[in-house]
Tab-separated table of C-alpha atoms in Angstrom:
chain	number	residue	atom	x	y	z
A	1	MET	CA	0.000	0.000	0.000
A	2	LYS	CA	2.831	2.391	0.881
A	3	LYS	CA	4.533	1.592	-2.436
A	4	ILE	CA	1.363	2.402	-4.393
A	5	LYS	CA	0.947	5.656	-2.470
A	6	PHE	CA	4.556	6.583	-3.161
A	7	LEU	CA	4.136	5.910	-6.898
A	8	PHE	CA	0.967	7.998	-6.945
A	9	LEU	CA	2.782	10.893	-5.247
A	10	LEU	CA	5.689	10.532	-7.675
A	11	ILE	CA	3.379	10.645	-10.715
A	12	SER	CA	1.512	13.627	-9.234
A	13	ALA	CA	4.773	15.494	-8.663
A	14	PHE	CA	5.909	14.754	-12.232
A	15	THR	CA	2.584	15.949	-13.668
A	16	PHE	CA	2.729	19.140	-11.599
A	17	ALA	CA	6.271	19.770	-12.824
A	18	GLN	CA	5.114	19.344	-16.439
A	19	GLN	CA	2.224	21.736	-15.874
A	20	SER	CA	4.574	24.292	-14.307
A	21	VAL	CA	6.887	24.281	-17.331
A	22	LEU	CA	3.959	24.790	-19.702
A	23	GLU	CA	2.507	27.461	-17.421
A	24	LYS	CA	5.753	29.464	-17.591
A	25	LYS	CA	5.794	29.323	-21.400
A	26	ILE	CA	2.174	30.404	-21.675
A	27	ASN	CA	2.624	33.191	-19.120
A	28	SER	CA	5.520	34.562	-21.157
A	29	ILE	CA	3.338	34.581	-24.296
A	30	ILE	CA	0.415	36.444	-22.738
A	31	LYS	CA	2.419	38.768	-20.518
A	32	ASP	CA	1.308	42.411	-20.920
A	33	LYS	CA	-1.329	41.461	-23.504
A	34	LYS	CA	-4.505	43.505	-23.186
A	35	ALA	CA	-6.834	40.535	-23.430
A	36	THR	CA	-8.408	37.711	-21.452
A	37	VAL	CA	-6.735	34.492	-22.547
A	38	ALA	CA	-8.153	31.076	-21.642
A	39	VAL	CA	-6.410	27.809	-22.468
A	40	SER	CA	-7.312	24.189	-21.755
A	41	VAL	CA	-5.378	21.091	-22.792
A	42	LEU	CA	-6.372	17.446	-22.344
A	43	GLY	CA	-4.150	14.509	-23.293
A	44	PHE	CA	-6.402	11.680	-24.435
A	45	GLU	CA	-4.125	8.741	-23.780
A	46	ASN	CA	-1.985	10.013	-20.912
A	47	GLY	CA	-4.669	12.066	-19.140
A	48	PHE	CA	-2.487	15.199	-18.992
A	49	LYS	CA	-4.512	18.242	-17.997
A	50	TYR	CA	-3.690	21.924	-18.028
A	51	ASN	CA	-5.817	25.037	-17.966
A	52	LYS	CA	-5.491	28.764	-17.488
A	53	ASN	CA	-8.779	30.587	-16.926
A	54	GLY	CA	-10.384	27.302	-17.949
A	55	GLU	CA	-13.636	27.972	-16.085
A	56	LYS	CA	-14.251	31.484	-17.480
A	57	LYS	CA	-17.431	31.684	-19.567
A	58	LEU	CA	-16.245	33.384	-22.754
A	59	PRO	CA	-17.937	34.028	-26.100
A	60	MET	CA	-17.546	31.153	-28.572
A	61	GLN	CA	-18.382	32.904	-31.834
A	62	SER	CA	-18.153	30.316	-34.647
A	63	VAL	CA	-16.690	27.627	-32.402
A	64	PHE	CA	-20.356	26.900	-31.654
A	65	LYS	CA	-20.739	25.557	-35.195
A	66	PHE	CA	-19.094	22.358	-33.964
A	67	HIS	CA	-21.838	21.945	-31.352
A	68	ILE	CA	-24.520	22.821	-33.934
A	69	ALA	CA	-23.185	20.295	-36.459
A	70	ALA	CA	-23.132	17.624	-33.738
A	71	ALA	CA	-26.784	18.356	-32.860
A	72	VAL	CA	-27.754	18.049	-36.545
A	73	LEU	CA	-25.899	14.743	-36.863
A	74	ASP	CA	-27.625	13.447	-33.728
A	75	LEU	CA	-30.910	13.835	-35.624
A	76	VAL	CA	-29.340	12.037	-38.583
A	77	ASP	CA	-28.380	9.199	-36.225
A	78	LYS	CA	-31.976	9.071	-34.976
A	79	GLY	CA	-33.320	8.830	-38.526
A	80	LYS	CA	-35.062	12.223	-38.358
A	81	LEU	CA	-32.771	13.764	-40.964
A	82	SER	CA	-30.656	12.493	-43.839
A	83	LEU	CA	-27.374	13.873	-45.150
A	84	ASP	CA	-28.942	13.589	-48.607
A	85	LYS	CA	-31.899	15.797	-47.667
A	86	LYS	CA	-32.199	18.650	-50.162
A	87	ILE	CA	-32.095	22.185	-48.786
A	88	LEU	CA	-33.370	25.087	-50.888
A	89	LEU	CA	-30.975	28.020	-51.045
A	90	ASP	CA	-32.395	31.369	-52.129
A	91	LYS	CA	-32.369	35.051	-51.193
A	92	SER	CA	-34.332	34.347	-48.024
A	93	ASN	CA	-31.526	32.325	-46.428
A	94	LEU	CA	-28.422	33.525	-48.287
A	95	LEU	CA	-28.116	36.855	-46.511
A	96	GLU	CA	-25.766	39.593	-47.657
A	97	ASN	CA	-23.153	41.319	-45.456
A	98	THR	CA	-22.017	38.165	-43.708
A	99	TRP	CA	-19.289	35.585	-44.329
A	100	SER	CA	-20.864	33.005	-46.657
A	101	PRO	CA	-19.059	30.946	-49.325
A	102	LEU	CA	-22.439	29.266	-49.934
A	103	ARG	CA	-23.962	32.607	-50.961
A	104	ASP	CA	-20.993	33.398	-53.179
A	105	LYS	CA	-21.318	30.001	-54.874
A	106	TYR	CA	-25.095	30.022	-55.369
A	107	LYS	CA	-25.751	33.758	-55.655
A	108	ASP	CA	-28.709	34.682	-57.893
A	109	LYS	CA	-29.714	31.030	-58.145
A	110	ASN	CA	-32.398	28.995	-56.467
A	111	ALA	CA	-30.413	25.846	-55.753
A	112	GLU	CA	-31.191	22.653	-53.894
A	113	VAL	CA	-28.125	21.225	-52.180
A	114	PRO	CA	-27.719	18.237	-49.857
A	115	LEU	CA	-27.616	18.744	-46.103
A	116	SER	CA	-24.065	17.352	-46.143
A	117	GLU	CA	-22.888	20.347	-48.189
A	118	ILE	CA	-24.432	22.770	-45.689
A	119	ILE	CA	-22.637	21.001	-42.815
A	120	ASP	CA	-19.344	20.928	-44.717
A	121	GLN	CA	-19.465	24.656	-45.480
A	122	THR	CA	-20.653	25.577	-41.987
A	123	VAL	CA	-17.828	23.732	-40.240
A	124	ALA	CA	-14.874	23.673	-42.645
A	125	MET	CA	-15.488	27.176	-44.052
A	126	SER	CA	-17.417	28.651	-41.094
A	127	ASP	CA	-20.312	29.755	-43.319
A	128	ASN	CA	-22.665	32.001	-41.322
A	129	ASN	CA	-25.682	31.489	-43.572
A	130	GLY	CA	-25.102	27.737	-43.468
A	131	CYS	CA	-25.056	27.918	-39.679
A	132	ASP	CA	-28.446	29.621	-39.488
A	133	ILE	CA	-29.923	27.266	-42.086
A	134	LEU	CA	-28.911	24.327	-39.880
A	135	LEU	CA	-30.367	25.973	-36.775
A	136	LYS	CA	-33.674	26.666	-38.511
A	137	LEU	CA	-33.793	23.076	-39.750
A	138	ILE	CA	-33.457	21.574	-36.263
A	139	GLY	CA	-35.682	24.013	-34.366
A	140	GLY	CA	-33.240	26.653	-33.176
A	141	THR	CA	-30.498	27.056	-30.619
A	142	GLN	CA	-32.598	25.395	-27.894
A	143	THR	CA	-32.259	22.066	-29.740
A	144	VAL	CA	-28.462	22.363	-29.570
A	145	GLN	CA	-28.611	23.288	-25.870
A	146	LYS	CA	-30.851	20.311	-25.049
A	147	PHE	CA	-28.566	17.935	-26.949
A	148	MET	CA	-25.439	19.162	-25.175
A	149	ASP	CA	-27.220	19.069	-21.818
A	150	SER	CA	-28.281	15.475	-22.498
A	151	LYS	CA	-24.642	14.531	-23.073
A	152	GLY	CA	-23.499	16.072	-19.792
A	153	VAL	CA	-21.710	19.016	-21.397
A	154	LYS	CA	-21.225	21.693	-18.741
A	155	GLY	CA	-20.080	25.308	-19.034
A	156	PHE	CA	-21.828	25.753	-22.396
A	157	GLN	CA	-24.694	28.000	-23.464
A	158	ILE	CA	-26.171	28.866	-26.849
A	159	LYS	CA	-29.008	31.375	-27.297
A	160	PHE	CA	-28.489	33.350	-30.493
A	161	ASN	CA	-27.819	32.545	-34.147
A	162	GLU	CA	-25.359	34.302	-36.453
A	163	GLU	CA	-27.871	36.830	-37.796
A	164	GLU	CA	-28.779	37.871	-34.251
A	165	MET	CA	-25.133	38.187	-33.244
A	166	HIS	CA	-24.490	40.401	-36.262
A	167	LYS	CA	-27.276	42.740	-35.148
A	168	ASP	CA	-26.247	42.931	-31.490
A	169	TRP	CA	-22.585	42.876	-30.369
A	170	GLN	CA	-23.592	41.872	-26.829
A	171	ALA	CA	-25.444	38.764	-28.032
A	172	GLN	CA	-22.167	36.888	-28.519
A	173	TYR	CA	-21.593	36.913	-24.755
A	174	GLU	CA	-24.750	34.803	-24.305
A	175	ASN	CA	-23.233	32.137	-26.571
A	176	TYR	CA	-20.463	31.055	-24.255
A	177	SER	CA	-18.273	28.136	-23.334
A	178	THR	CA	-15.416	27.550	-20.972
A	179	THR	CA	-12.258	26.166	-22.516
A	180	ASN	CA	-12.480	23.279	-20.034
A	181	SER	CA	-15.911	22.464	-21.462
A	182	ALA	CA	-14.553	22.640	-25.004
A	183	VAL	CA	-11.788	20.065	-24.474
A	184	GLN	CA	-14.160	17.785	-22.562
A	185	VAL	CA	-16.761	17.835	-25.351
A	186	LEU	CA	-14.018	17.117	-27.910
A	187	LYS	CA	-12.981	14.092	-25.832
A	188	LYS	CA	-16.602	12.867	-25.703
A	189	PHE	CA	-16.777	13.341	-29.470
A	190	TYR	CA	-13.526	11.453	-30.056
A	191	ASP	CA	-14.656	8.627	-27.774
A	192	GLY	CA	-17.922	8.208	-29.687
A	193	LYS	CA	-20.032	9.422	-26.767
A	194	LEU	CA	-21.744	12.209	-28.732
A	195	LEU	CA	-22.596	10.543	-32.028
A	196	SER	CA	-22.636	7.224	-33.865
A	197	LYS	CA	-19.356	5.975	-35.316
A	198	LYS	CA	-20.522	6.897	-38.820
A	199	SER	CA	-21.401	10.468	-37.820
A	200	THR	CA	-18.265	10.800	-35.675
A	201	ASP	CA	-16.070	9.746	-38.595
A	202	TYR	CA	-17.927	12.080	-40.939
A	203	LEU	CA	-17.661	15.172	-38.727
A	204	MET	CA	-14.036	14.373	-37.879
A	205	LYS	CA	-13.224	14.328	-41.601
A	206	VAL	CA	-14.984	17.658	-42.116
A	207	MET	CA	-13.062	19.233	-39.207
A	208	LEU	CA	-9.756	17.868	-40.518
A	209	GLY	CA	-10.522	19.788	-43.714
A	210	THR	CA	-11.102	23.153	-41.992
A	211	LYS	CA	-9.780	25.971	-44.181
A	212	THR	CA	-10.207	28.955	-41.841
A	213	GLY	CA	-7.697	30.313	-39.320
A	214	LEU	CA	-4.491	29.059	-40.927
A	215	ASN	CA	-2.589	31.717	-38.932
A	216	LYS	CA	-3.790	30.335	-35.597
A	217	MET	CA	-3.590	26.820	-34.122
A	218	VAL	CA	-1.908	25.070	-37.069
A	219	GLU	CA	0.415	27.873	-38.186
A	220	GLN	CA	3.561	26.650	-36.401
A	221	LEU	CA	2.786	22.920	-36.296
A	222	PRO	CA	4.617	20.586	-38.691
A	223	LYS	CA	3.047	20.594	-42.145
A	224	ASN	CA	0.299	17.994	-42.657
A	225	THR	CA	-0.219	17.476	-38.908
A	226	PRO	CA	-3.797	16.141	-38.580
A	227	VAL	CA	-5.828	18.706	-36.613
A	228	ALA	CA	-9.627	18.385	-36.439
A	229	ARG	CA	-10.557	21.935	-35.539
A	230	LYS	CA	-13.112	24.736	-35.455
A	231	THR	CA	-12.314	28.435	-35.435
A	232	GLY	CA	-14.241	31.459	-34.236
A	233	SER	CA	-13.775	35.211	-34.579
A	234	SER	CA	-15.869	38.272	-33.763
A	235	GLY	CA	-13.860	40.887	-35.580
A	236	LYS	CA	-13.620	44.311	-33.901
A	237	ASN	CA	-16.382	46.645	-32.853
A	238	LYS	CA	-16.350	50.425	-33.408
A	239	ASP	CA	-14.280	50.860	-30.234
A	240	GLY	CA	-11.554	48.506	-31.429
A	241	LEU	CA	-12.528	45.642	-29.112
A	242	THR	CA	-12.283	42.018	-30.217
A	243	GLY	CA	-14.942	39.971	-28.451
A	244	ALA	CA	-13.450	36.635	-29.435
A	245	GLU	CA	-10.565	35.128	-31.384
A	246	ASN	CA	-10.877	31.402	-30.738
A	247	GLU	CA	-10.012	27.902	-31.824
A	248	ILE	CA	-10.631	24.382	-30.566
A	249	GLY	CA	-9.188	21.177	-31.959
A	250	ILE	CA	-8.029	17.588	-31.652
A	251	VAL	CA	-4.357	17.214	-32.547
A	252	THR	CA	-2.820	13.905	-33.651
A	253	LEU	CA	0.809	13.497	-32.578
A	254	PRO	CA	3.551	11.741	-34.592
A	255	ASN	CA	3.322	8.777	-32.178
A	256	GLY	CA	-0.394	8.378	-32.978
A	257	LYS	CA	-1.608	9.796	-29.673
A	258	HIS	CA	-3.893	12.808	-29.300
A	259	TYR	CA	-4.724	15.861	-27.289
A	260	ALA	CA	-7.571	18.371	-27.301
A	261	ILE	CA	-6.815	22.060	-27.019
A	262	ALA	CA	-9.083	25.077	-26.666
A	263	LEU	CA	-7.746	28.629	-27.002
A	264	PHE	CA	-9.984	31.654	-26.412
A	265	VAL	CA	-8.724	35.249	-26.657
A	266	SER	CA	-11.501	37.533	-25.429
A	267	ASN	CA	-12.180	41.233	-24.887
A	268	SER	CA	-8.900	42.148	-26.519
A	269	THR	CA	-7.701	45.560	-27.601
A	270	GLU	CA	-4.680	44.026	-29.314
A	271	THR	CA	-4.531	43.882	-33.112
A	272	ASP	CA	-6.023	40.926	-35.006
A	273	ALA	CA	-2.487	39.811	-35.838
A	274	VAL	CA	-1.452	39.803	-32.174
A	275	ASN	CA	-4.593	37.921	-31.121
A	276	CYS	CA	-3.943	35.213	-33.698
A	277	LYS	CA	-0.228	35.073	-32.779
A	278	ILE	CA	-1.183	34.403	-29.140
A	279	ILE	CA	-3.128	31.335	-30.282
A	280	SER	CA	-0.360	30.250	-32.651
A	281	ASP	CA	2.388	30.587	-30.036
A	282	ILE	CA	0.450	28.778	-27.311
A	283	SER	CA	-0.470	25.993	-29.734
A	284	LYS	CA	3.218	25.546	-30.600
A	285	SER	CA	4.184	25.483	-26.915
A	286	VAL	CA	1.626	22.743	-26.222
A	287	TRP	CA	2.837	20.786	-29.256
A	288	ASP	CA	6.431	21.050	-28.007
A	289	HIS	CA	5.311	19.880	-24.569
A	290	PHE	CA	3.819	16.677	-26.014
A	291	ASN	CA	6.804	16.054	-28.299
A	292	LYS	CA	9.679	16.275	-25.823
């Protein structure tokens, strides 16, 4: 019994030492930055945990499109929706003055596209119109909240869609998550505790193909590192404040192991470039930590 207790204390001391080294690196990155920075890291196989401000409820922005896509795929798993279901795209749901590759592709056309294309564009390209089309299809943000609640996801709230956030800057603060919640929900997703294997594999593939935020989490990682990720960004308001510059993801290491990471930069008066560099630098530090 004493031997087991000693080994436990030894492992605990080693883990604390690892966390302290990472903490110093992250503190040096965010020192003097005029922003709230939250970071959570979860090693899937080794159980390593680290967080800074991990329980702060911060605006998600488009990170919530991961949660929305998962709620849609839950209905696919239940047979209530099909990825082949045709969705009509027209002027009523392809709004102007918002980020929307779907609108740019199908502008001035009434097109019917499969649900799978809407999901792909919403997650991999962070399409705002696609996001609101999905929410309307499943009955609104309350459907996403109920699904996440049913899966035991804590520290998460969704109340407003993209159109509503565009009209009211403060609305984004009602769509919040903690970074601790984000890494935990990614672990549930990876473990197949959110969706069926088929839907898990499908959404994982979509996230691995994410095209946004190339100057954030993946910027300094080795080329072709598999990272299943979702970005989020508020832009700046008239006072020069960034509500959110975010990213969450599952990183596959060269040894085949994995970790989840969530990085939220909130209420920042730094430039967009600095906000993204904070995420990039912290992501590289975490990568280095797992590849010693």
